[in-house]
Every structure is written in C-alpha cells, then in structure tokens.
XYZ file of C-alpha atoms in Angstrom:
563
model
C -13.953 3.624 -6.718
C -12.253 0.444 -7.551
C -14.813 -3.289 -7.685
C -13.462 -6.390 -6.970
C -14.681 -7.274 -10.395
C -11.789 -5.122 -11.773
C -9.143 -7.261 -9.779
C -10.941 -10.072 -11.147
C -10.451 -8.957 -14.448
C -6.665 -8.125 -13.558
C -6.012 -11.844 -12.953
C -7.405 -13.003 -15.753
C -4.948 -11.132 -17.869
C -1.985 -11.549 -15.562
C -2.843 -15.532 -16.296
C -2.726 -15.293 -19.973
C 1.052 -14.005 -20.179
C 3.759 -15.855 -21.158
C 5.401 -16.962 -18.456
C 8.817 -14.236 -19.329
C 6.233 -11.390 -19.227
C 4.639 -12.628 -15.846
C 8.545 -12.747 -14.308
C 9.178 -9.682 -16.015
C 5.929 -7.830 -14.544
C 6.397 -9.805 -10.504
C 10.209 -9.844 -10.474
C 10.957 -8.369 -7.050
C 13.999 -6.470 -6.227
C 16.776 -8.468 -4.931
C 17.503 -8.502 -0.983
C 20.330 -10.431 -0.405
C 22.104 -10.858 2.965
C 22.430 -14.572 2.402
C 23.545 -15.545 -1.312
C 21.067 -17.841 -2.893
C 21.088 -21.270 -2.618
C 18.704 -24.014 -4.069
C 16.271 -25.305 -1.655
C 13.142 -26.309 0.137
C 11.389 -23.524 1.932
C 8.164 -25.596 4.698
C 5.884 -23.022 5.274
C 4.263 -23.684 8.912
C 1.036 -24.315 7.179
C 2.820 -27.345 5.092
C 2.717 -25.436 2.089
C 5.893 -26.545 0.207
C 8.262 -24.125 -2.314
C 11.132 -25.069 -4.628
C 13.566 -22.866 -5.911
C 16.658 -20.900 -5.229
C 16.479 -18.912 -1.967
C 17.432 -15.992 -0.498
C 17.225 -15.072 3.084
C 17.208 -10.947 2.795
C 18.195 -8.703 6.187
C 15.033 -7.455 6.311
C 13.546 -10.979 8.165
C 11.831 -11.638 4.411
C 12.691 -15.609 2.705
C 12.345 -15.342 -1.289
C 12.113 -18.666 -3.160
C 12.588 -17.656 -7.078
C 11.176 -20.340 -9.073
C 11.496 -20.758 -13.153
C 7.886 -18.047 -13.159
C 8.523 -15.991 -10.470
C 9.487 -15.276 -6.909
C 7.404 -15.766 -4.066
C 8.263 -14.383 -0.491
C 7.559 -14.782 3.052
C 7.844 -13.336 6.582
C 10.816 -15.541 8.355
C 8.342 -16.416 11.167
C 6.126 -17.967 8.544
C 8.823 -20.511 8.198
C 9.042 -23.855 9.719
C 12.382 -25.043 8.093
C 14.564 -24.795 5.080
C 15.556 -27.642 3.350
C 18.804 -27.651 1.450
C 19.197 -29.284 -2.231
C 22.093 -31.329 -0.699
C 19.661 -32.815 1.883
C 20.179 -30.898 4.813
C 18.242 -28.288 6.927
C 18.398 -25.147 8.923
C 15.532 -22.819 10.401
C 15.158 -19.798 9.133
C 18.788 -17.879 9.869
C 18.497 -14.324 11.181
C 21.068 -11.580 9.836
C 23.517 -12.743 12.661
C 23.246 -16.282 11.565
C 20.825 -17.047 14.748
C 17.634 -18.417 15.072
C 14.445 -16.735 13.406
C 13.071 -16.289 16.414
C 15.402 -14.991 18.545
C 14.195 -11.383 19.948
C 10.703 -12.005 18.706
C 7.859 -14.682 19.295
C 5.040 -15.032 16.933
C 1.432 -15.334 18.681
C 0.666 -18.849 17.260
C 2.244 -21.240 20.031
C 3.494 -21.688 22.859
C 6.759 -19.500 21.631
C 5.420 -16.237 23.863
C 6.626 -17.506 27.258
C 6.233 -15.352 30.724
C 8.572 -12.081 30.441
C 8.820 -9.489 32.327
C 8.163 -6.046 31.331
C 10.039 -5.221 28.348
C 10.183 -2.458 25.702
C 9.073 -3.854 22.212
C 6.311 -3.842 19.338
C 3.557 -5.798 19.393
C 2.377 -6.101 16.035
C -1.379 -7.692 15.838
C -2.832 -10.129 13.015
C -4.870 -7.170 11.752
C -2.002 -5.242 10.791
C -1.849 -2.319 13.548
C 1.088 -2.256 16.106
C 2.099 -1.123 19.348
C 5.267 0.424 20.839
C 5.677 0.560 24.274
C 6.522 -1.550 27.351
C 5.342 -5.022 26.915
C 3.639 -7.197 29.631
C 3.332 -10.982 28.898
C 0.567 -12.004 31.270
C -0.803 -15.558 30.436
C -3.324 -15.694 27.592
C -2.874 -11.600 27.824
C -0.428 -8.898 26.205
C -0.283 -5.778 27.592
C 1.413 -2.707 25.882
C 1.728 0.489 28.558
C 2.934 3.988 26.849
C 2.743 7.291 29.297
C -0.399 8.071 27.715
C -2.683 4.908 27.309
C -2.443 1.102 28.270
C -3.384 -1.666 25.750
C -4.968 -5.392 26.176
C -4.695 -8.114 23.580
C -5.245 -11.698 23.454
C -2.651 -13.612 22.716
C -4.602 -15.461 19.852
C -4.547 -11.990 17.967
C -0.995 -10.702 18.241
C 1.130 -12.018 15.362
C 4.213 -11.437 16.741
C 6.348 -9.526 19.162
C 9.595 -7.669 19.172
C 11.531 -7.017 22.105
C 14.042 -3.784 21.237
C 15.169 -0.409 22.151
C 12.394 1.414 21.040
C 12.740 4.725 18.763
C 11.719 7.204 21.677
C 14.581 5.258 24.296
C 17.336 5.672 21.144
C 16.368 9.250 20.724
C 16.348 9.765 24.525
C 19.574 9.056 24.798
C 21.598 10.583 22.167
C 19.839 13.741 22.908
C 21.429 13.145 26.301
C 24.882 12.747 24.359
C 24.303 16.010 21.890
C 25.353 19.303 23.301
C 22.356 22.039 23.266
C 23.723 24.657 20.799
C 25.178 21.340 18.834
C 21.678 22.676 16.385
C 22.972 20.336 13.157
C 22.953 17.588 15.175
C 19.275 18.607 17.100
C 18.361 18.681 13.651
C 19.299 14.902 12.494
C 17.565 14.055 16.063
C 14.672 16.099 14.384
C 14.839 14.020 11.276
C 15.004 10.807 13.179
C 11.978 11.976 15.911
C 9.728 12.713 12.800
C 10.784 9.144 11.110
C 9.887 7.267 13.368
C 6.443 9.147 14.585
C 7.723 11.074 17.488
C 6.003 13.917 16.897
C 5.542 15.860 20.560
C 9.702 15.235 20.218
C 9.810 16.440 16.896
C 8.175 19.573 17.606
C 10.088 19.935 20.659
C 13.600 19.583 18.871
C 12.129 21.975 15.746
C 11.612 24.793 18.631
C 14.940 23.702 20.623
C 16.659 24.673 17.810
C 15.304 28.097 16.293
C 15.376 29.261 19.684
C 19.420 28.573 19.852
C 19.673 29.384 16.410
C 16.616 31.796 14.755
C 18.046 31.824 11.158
C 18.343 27.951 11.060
C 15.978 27.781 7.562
C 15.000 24.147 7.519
C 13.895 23.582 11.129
C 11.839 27.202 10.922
C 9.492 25.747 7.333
C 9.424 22.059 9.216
C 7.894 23.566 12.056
C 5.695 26.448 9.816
C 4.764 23.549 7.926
C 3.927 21.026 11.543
C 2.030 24.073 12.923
C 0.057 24.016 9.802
C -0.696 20.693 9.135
C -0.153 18.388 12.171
C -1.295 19.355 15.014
C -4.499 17.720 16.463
C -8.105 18.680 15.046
C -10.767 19.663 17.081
C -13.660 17.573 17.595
C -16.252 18.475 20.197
C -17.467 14.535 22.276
C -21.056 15.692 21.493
C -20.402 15.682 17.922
C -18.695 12.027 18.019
C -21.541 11.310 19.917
C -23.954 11.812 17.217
C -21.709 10.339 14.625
C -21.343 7.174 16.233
C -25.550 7.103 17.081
C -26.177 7.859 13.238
C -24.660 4.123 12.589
C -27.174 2.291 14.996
C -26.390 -0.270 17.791
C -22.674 -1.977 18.525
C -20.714 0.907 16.875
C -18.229 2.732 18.449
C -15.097 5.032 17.726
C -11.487 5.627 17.862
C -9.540 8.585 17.531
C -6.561 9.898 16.046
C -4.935 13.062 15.763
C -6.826 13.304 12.050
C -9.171 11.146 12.222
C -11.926 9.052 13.970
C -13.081 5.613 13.004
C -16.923 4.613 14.017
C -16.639 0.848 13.408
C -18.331 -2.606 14.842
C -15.383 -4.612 14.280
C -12.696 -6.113 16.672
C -10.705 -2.704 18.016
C -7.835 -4.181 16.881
C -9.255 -3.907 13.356
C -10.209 -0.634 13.614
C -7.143 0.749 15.387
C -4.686 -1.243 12.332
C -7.012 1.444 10.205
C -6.324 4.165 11.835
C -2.446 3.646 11.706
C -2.503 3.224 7.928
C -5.120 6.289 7.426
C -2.992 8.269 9.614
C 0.218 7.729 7.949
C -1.491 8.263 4.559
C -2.397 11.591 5.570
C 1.151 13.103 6.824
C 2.593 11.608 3.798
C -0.158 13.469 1.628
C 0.354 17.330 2.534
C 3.724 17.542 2.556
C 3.851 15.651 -0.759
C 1.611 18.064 -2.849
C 3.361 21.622 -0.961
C 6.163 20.510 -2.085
C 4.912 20.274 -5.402
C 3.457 23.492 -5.494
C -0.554 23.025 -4.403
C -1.964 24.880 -1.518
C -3.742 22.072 0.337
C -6.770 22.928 2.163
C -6.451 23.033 6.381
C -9.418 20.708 7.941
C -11.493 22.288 10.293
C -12.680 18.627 11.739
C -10.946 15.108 11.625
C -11.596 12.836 8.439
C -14.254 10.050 9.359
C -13.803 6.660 8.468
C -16.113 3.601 9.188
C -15.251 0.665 8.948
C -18.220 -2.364 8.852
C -18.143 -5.890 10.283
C -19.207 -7.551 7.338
C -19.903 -6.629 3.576
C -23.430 -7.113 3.897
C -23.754 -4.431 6.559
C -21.562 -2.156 4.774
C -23.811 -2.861 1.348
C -27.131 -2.180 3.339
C -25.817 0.848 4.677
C -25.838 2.337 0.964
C -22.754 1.129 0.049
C -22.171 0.670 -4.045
C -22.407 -3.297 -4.426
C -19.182 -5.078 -5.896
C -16.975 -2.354 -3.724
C -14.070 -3.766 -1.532
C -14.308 0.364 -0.370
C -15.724 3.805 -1.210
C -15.172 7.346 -0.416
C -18.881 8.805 -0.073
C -18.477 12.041 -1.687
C -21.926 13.397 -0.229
C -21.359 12.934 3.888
C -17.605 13.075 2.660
C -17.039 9.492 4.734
C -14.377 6.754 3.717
C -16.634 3.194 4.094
C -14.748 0.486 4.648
C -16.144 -3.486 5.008
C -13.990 -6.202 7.161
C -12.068 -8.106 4.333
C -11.098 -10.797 6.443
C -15.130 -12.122 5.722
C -15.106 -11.376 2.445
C -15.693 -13.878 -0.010
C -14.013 -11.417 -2.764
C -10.406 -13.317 -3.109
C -12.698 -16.580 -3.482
C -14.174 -15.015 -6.643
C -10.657 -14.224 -8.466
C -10.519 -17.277 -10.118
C -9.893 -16.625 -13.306
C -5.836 -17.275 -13.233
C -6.164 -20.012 -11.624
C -8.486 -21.272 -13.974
C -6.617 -21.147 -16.659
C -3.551 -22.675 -15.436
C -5.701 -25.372 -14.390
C -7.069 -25.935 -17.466
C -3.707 -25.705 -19.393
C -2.287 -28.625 -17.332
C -5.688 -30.560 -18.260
C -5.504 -30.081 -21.961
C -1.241 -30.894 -21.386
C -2.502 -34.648 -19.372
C -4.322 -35.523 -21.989
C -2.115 -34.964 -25.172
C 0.278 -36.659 -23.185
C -2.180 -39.854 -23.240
C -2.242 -39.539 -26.760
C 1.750 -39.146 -27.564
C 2.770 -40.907 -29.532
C 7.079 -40.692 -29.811
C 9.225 -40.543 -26.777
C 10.052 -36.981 -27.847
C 6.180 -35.765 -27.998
C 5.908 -37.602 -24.255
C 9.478 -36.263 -22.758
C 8.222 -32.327 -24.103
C 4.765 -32.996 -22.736
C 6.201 -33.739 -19.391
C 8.344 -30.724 -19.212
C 5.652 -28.474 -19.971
C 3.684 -29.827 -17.545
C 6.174 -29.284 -14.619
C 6.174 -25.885 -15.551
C 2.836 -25.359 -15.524
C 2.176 -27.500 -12.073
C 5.153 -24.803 -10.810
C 3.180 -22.147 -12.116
C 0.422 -23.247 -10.795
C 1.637 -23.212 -7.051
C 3.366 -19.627 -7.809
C 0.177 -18.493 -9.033
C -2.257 -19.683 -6.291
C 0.421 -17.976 -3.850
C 1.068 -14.739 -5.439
C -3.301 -14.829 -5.671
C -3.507 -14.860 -1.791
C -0.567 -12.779 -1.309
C -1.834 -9.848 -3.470
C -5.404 -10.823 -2.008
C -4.219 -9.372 1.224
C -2.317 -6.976 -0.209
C -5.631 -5.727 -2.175
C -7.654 -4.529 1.425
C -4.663 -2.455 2.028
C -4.863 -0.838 -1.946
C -8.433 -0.028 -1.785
C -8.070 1.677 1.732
C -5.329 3.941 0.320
C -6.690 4.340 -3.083
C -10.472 6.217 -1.400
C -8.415 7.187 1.573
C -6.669 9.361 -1.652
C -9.895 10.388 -2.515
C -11.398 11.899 0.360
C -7.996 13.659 1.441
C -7.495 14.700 -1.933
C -11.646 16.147 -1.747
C -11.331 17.450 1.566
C -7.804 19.445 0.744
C -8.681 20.842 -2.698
C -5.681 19.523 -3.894
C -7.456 18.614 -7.508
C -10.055 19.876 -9.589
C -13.665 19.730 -8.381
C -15.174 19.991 -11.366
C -16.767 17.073 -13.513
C -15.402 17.764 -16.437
C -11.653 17.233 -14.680
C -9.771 14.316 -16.472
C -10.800 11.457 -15.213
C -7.272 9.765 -15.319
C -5.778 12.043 -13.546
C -8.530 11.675 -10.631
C -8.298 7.765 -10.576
C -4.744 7.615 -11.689
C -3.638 9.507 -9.181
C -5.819 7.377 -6.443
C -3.860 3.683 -7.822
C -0.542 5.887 -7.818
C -0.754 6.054 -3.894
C -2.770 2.977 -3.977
C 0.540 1.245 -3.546
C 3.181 2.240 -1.615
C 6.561 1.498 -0.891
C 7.787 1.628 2.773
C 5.144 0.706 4.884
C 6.749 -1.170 7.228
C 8.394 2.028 8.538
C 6.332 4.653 9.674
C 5.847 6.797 6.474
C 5.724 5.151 3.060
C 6.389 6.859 -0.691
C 3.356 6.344 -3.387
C 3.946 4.688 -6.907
C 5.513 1.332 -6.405
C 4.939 -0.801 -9.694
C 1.502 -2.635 -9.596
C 2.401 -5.995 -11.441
C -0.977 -6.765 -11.844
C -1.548 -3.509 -13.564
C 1.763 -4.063 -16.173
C 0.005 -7.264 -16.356
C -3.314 -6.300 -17.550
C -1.552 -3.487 -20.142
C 0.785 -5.595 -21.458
C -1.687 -8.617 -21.918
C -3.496 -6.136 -24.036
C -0.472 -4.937 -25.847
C 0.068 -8.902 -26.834
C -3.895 -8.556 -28.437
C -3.517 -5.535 -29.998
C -6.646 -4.554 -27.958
C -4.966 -1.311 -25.371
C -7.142 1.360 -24.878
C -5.269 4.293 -27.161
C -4.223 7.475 -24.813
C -6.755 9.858 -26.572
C -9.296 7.357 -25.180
C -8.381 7.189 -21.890
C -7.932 10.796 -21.682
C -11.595 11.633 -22.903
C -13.396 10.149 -20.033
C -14.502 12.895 -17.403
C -14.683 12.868 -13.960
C -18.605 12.788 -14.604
C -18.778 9.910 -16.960
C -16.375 7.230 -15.105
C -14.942 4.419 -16.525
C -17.952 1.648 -15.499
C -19.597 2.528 -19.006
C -16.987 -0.064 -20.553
C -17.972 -3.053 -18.889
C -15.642 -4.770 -16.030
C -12.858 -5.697 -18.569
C -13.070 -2.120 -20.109
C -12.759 -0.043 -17.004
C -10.110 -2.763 -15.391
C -8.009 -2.308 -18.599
C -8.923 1.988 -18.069
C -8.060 1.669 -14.587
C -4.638 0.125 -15.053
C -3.580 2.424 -18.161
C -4.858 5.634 -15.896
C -2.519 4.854 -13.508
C 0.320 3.966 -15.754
C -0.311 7.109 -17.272
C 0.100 8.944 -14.060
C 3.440 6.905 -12.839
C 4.826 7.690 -16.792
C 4.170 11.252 -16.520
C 6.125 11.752 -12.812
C 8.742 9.814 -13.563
C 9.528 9.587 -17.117
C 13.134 11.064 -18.533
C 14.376 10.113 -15.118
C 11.252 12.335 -13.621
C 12.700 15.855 -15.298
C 8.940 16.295 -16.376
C 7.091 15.683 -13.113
C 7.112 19.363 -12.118
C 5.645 20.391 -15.389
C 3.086 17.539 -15.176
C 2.337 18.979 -11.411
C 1.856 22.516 -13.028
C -0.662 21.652 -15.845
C -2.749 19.622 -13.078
C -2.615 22.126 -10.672
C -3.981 24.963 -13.784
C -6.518 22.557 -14.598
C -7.628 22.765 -11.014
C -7.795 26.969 -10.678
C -11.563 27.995 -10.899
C -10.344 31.232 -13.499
C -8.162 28.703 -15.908
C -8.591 29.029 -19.521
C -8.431 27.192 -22.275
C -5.102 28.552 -23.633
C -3.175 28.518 -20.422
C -4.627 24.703 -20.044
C -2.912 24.164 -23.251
C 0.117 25.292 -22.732
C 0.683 23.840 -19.580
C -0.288 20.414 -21.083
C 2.544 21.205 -23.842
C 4.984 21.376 -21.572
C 4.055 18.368 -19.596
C 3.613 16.345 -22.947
C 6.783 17.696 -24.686
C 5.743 16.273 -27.977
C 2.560 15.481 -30.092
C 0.125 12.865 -29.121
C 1.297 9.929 -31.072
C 4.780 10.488 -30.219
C 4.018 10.459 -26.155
C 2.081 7.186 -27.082
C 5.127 5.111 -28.410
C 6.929 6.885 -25.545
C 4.324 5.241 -22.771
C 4.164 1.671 -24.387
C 7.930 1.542 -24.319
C 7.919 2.653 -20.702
C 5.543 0.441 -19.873
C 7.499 -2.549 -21.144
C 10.481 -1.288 -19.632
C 8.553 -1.754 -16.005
C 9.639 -3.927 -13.117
C-alpha cells in the first residue's frame, strides 16, 4: 500500500535536483512526425508553453523547454504559435486539422451525425466502441450486446473510424479458410484489440483445419484456462452490493465486478483498466514459469464517491487505494475529489522560494555582471517553475491510475498464488513488484507491458545518491513482508519504496535482461511451501551473479544510466 504522503515525499526530492538530473530523469522518448520547431503552444485553458515543439503521429504536442518536456493531447490545443510570428492549429499526421475525424465534448464541436462507427472515449478515462448516435445533449454507443447513454458534458472526445471488429470482418472475408498462417495473424490481431469471442473463434477455426498447428492449440489451452467468464451467482452480487449500504450498485466484467456509488462512467473506466491488468497478468507470469492460481469467483473492486466514505468504511487513512487482504477486496476512493494533488507541494515550494531568494539578491547587485547573471537564473527558474507545476498535475492524474494498478497487483498477485504468502517473504520483491506494474507502457491500446521508468522514482534515488543518504541494498532487502516499510517515517519508506522497485526493474532487465529468468526462478523457490535454505541460496546466486557489494555498484550505475 502506497500513501499519498510517499508521493509527497517524491516531489520534494524530484525538486531538489539539478536541473540536468531532472531532464535526465523526465526526458521522454522522442515522437517525431513533424521536426521540431521553436514555438508557442495555447493550451485551451490559456495556459501558455515555450520551447521547441514537436507534433508526434500519435495526436501528442511536446514542447521541450531548457528543464524538461511537457506534452499534451492535440485536442488540448487551441493554437500554435510560431517563433517567426505566425500560427497554425494543431496539424494532424496528414497535415489537416486536429480535429478532423474526432470532436472533443467541450463545445459546440460535436454537431448532429448520423449513426457512425467510432470510440467514444469519456472524461473518466473508460471508452466505448461501437456505433455512435449523436442525439442533442446525448451520445449513444449501440454494440450487439448492450446500448450506452452519455451526456455530452462527460465524453471527452469522439472518434469516428473503422472499428477493429469491421477491419477484422473483412479481411477474414478476403483470407481463404485453410489459409491457417494467415487465420492466425487475424488471431493475433482479434486478441490485440479485445476481440475475444473472435479470437477464440479463429484459435478453433484453425486447429480444426490444421490439428498440429502448435501456437494456436497453447493460445487456446491457455484462453480456456484463463479467460473465459467466471461464475457469479445474482444472489451473491446481491449481497455484496447490500453489505456497502444505500446508493451502491455494480458492474460486471468477465473478471470482475465493481460495487461503487460513483458516476457509472467512473466505475465502468475501472473496470476497463482492472480488466486489462488482469489478461496482461497470467500470461505474463506462465510464461515465466509460475503456475497461477484459476479463480473460482470474479475479483471485487469498490470504488467510493469520496475519500471520506472510503476512510469510514475502514479504509487505512493517507491511502489514495488499498487491497484489503482480509475480504480480499481492492478499495478504491474517487480521485477527482481528492484534495491529495493539493497537498504535493513541496516542489513547488521550493522553486518558489528559489526565485524569492534570486529577486532579492538581484535588489542588492551591485555590478552589471552580478544583475545580468541574476536575471538569467531567474528565467530559468520562472521556466522551471511552469514545467514543474505542469509535470505536478500531469503525474497527479497519472498517480490514480498507479495506485489502481499497483493494489490491483496485489490482490491478483494474492488471489493467483503467484508469490510467496508467507511474512517473512522479501518485502521488495512484494512491493517492488506492485510499482513495477504500477506503470505501464501501452495503455492506450488495449493491453499494456509493466516497468516503464518512474521519473519520480529515479528522482527520489538519485536525489539521495547526491546526499550520500540511499538506503544500502542489504537494507532494503531485510525488511519482511510482516514488518513493511512505514517503520521509517514517510521520507524513509518513500525513499524504500522507490529503491524496491528499482531493484525489481534492475534485476529483469539488467545485462540486456539475460538474468530475468534466473531472477524469476529464485522468486518463484522462495515462494514453494517445501523450499530450503540451501536451494534459496543458490537460486539467489544465480540471480545475483556476484557478491553483494559488487551488485550494489552494479544498481547505482544502472540507476544513473535510467531514462
């Protein structure tokens, strides 16, 4: 369980970088379809950013300033001003208009259409495929199995497109039935894209044309195992949802139900994330060698209107979100009325106070020199300043999305046996593992991959590395899943937190990731009920590959090495 205290703590540090280490730690990769140019970028909310920018083909405007880049959804974007004066919207990959083939639900941009295939993707995050109804002040999404209302107010914007299932409709129409190497790319693309009645379809399509084919017969061993929809008698969601008290309902999914009290929307953008979690997670640890566990029910998540309901329910206080090892539940408060990314100040703070301290010296120069050296300084720190407040609310947002992963890790990682239950079980390798699939890349597909870089995790480590003052591996490794890390105080177990999970991503994928399967073995014999001592000892030689000390120097230079 992660507080908010600890991402608190993690801008404090990121703030007390030098500004190379804070580009070093946030620098994004590039995404170029437009080479950069130096600009203006207007947000629609009149926020204004300087730098050089980039227009990328996937609809996203970076603006790299001196500290850092920032970036933004094109449809955020009002206009671009060029350095040489002029000024463009927001240019699409074919050098149209932003908007073209999409509205956003702020203005008057969602005109009358007729019925249309498309996404409708909702301020709370979830979306909707299907064929699209624009009816007034109303959006209606229509799929052969359900129909969908929305306000227009809450729909952030809509796509009109083929849709996956028309694409794969029709080139299964082109592909010839004993063609089973192409069935099988169809396969590939049905599962992509969460097709999964087609998926399984194709799968059988082609082992009945073909027994022997290997690939489509474990994909479908493995979808037969896994995937298909858990039992849950309507008497027993029933009682679940009563248990919470008045104004909560549910939603299902094929792995899960969510009893909430919030906006459906809400509820239903946490069920898409939870559910994609989830068929990301088995298939990742078979393949690694575990045996995950089979659920006899679907997970339960609830998800509160408003931290103080989800506090007097028995949730911990200072949690954004807990998995509730005793009912085995993943709680969940609204974050949209939490006053959480009001508390993480402490950046800000201190770039606020550097550019007082800089005003005054410069009151008190003396020599044209001391006054033009001031002045530069402070520009950088006033640009700082705006990258910082930005990159605050941007990971802010970001940070609802963490936590849900991070316990959603937890309770599938509980549920499926897929690490130790004891409580003497490393307690880095519990927690590490959670912040490791905390943050994932690909999300705006269907399925994304854990361990993307956490800048404001390099941040914290390598703000201690600067002060001498990083927790030393034997220390982090000592805690127990029975002790925690909250013993150290909220600076202690931030700075434990971050170095767990660096831990973790520097064990998978250091020496280009040649150790990760020996680092999978020793975690998977410290989980077997009969282990002993010596085999945990030489599995953990193997993963290590050297002494102590040695893998130390090893993990601070990988650590620097981080982008």
């Amino acid at each position: 369980m992660r507080s908010s205290a600890h991402r608190a703590v993690a801008a404090l540090a990121v703030a007390a970088l030098t500004f190379a280490a804070v580009l070093a730690s946030l620098q994004p990769r590039p995404l170029r379809a437009d080479p950069p140019a130096a600009g203006t970028v207007i947000l629609k909310d009149g926020r204004r950013f300087q730098g050089e920018v980039t227009e990328g083909a996937d609809g996203i405007v970076s603006i790299k300033m001196k500290v850092g880049t920032v970036r933004f959804k094109r449809e955020e974007v009002e206009r671009i001003e060029a350095a040489d004066g002029g000024s463009a919207g927001p240019r699409s990959k074919d050098g149209g208009s932003a908007s073209a083939g999409s509205t956003d639900g702020g203005g008057s941009g969602l005109a009358e259409k007729k019925s249309v295939s498309g996404v409708v993707t909702l301020k709370s995050g979830a979306k909707f495929e299907g064929t699209i109804r624009e009816q007034g002040d109303e959006i209606v999404v229509e799929t052969p199995k359900s129909k969908s209302r929305f306000k227009r107010a809450d729909v952030e914007k809509i796509e009109y497109k083929e849709l996956p299932a028309e694409i794969l409709a029709k080139k299964l129409a082109e592909t010839p039935p004993d063609a089973v190497d192409a069935l099988y790319r169809l396969a590939r693309y049905a599962w992509d894209n969460d097709l999964r009645v087609e998926y399984r379809a194709l799968l059988e399509k082609i082992l009945a044309a073909r027994p022997d084919h290997g690939p489509a017969a474990k994909e479908l061993a493995r979808y037969r195992k896994f995937f298909e929809r858990l039992p849950l008698p309507a008497e027993e969601e029933k009682a679940l949802v009563a248990s919470f008290g008045k104004g909560f309902r549910s939603v299902r999914s094929d792995h899960y139900v969510v009893v909430y009290d919030t906006p459906e929307d809400f509820a239903l953008g946490r069920l898409s994330y939870l559910e994609k979690l989830y068929t990301t997670f088995y298939p990742y640890f078979e393949d690694r060698g575990f045996d995950p566990k089979l659920l006899p029910r679907p997970l339960v998540a609830v998800v509160f209107a408003s931290p103080e309901e989800y506090k007097a329910h028995g949730a911990p206080a200072g949690s954004g979100g807990v998995y509730m090892g005793r009912n085995r539940q993943l709680w969940l408060p609204d974050p949209r009325k939490s006053s959480d990314a009001r508390n993480i100040v402490g950046a800000q703070d201190s770039v606020d106070e550097a550019i007082k301290r800089t005003q005054e010296a410069l009151t008190l120069a003396k020599t044209p020199e001391e006054k033009a050296a001031l002045q530069k300084q402070l520009a950088e720190y006033k640009e700082y300043q705006v990258f910082n407040r930005e990159t605050r609310r941007q990971t802010s947002a970001l940070g609802a999305i963490d936590t849900l992963l991070h316990e959603g890790f937890h309770q599938l990682a509980h549920n499926g046996e897929v690490l130790g239950q004891r409580e003497d079980f490393p307690l880095w390798i519990t927690e590490g593992l959670a912040e490791y699939w905390g943050r994932q890349e690909g999300w705006a597909g269907v399925r994304g991959l854990p361990g993307a870089v956490q800048a404001e995790h390099v941040g914290v480590i390598r703000h201690a590395f600067l002060k001498h003052a990083h927790l030393k591996l034997g220390d982090v490794m000592k805690y127990t899943n029975a002790q925690g890390y909250l013993g150290l105080g909220n600076t202690g177990a931030g700075l434990a937190y971050a170095e767990a999970w660096a831990l973790v991503h520097f064990m998978i994928h250091r020496r280009a990731g040649t150790q990760a399967d020996k680092f999978f073995a020793w975690v998977r014999e410290l989980g077997k009920k009969d282990s002993t001592p010596d085999a945990q000892k030489t599995a953990w030689e193997a993963a290590a590959g050297t002494d102590l000390g040695k893998l130390e120097e090893e993990w601070i230079a990988y650590v620097r090495g981080l982008n």
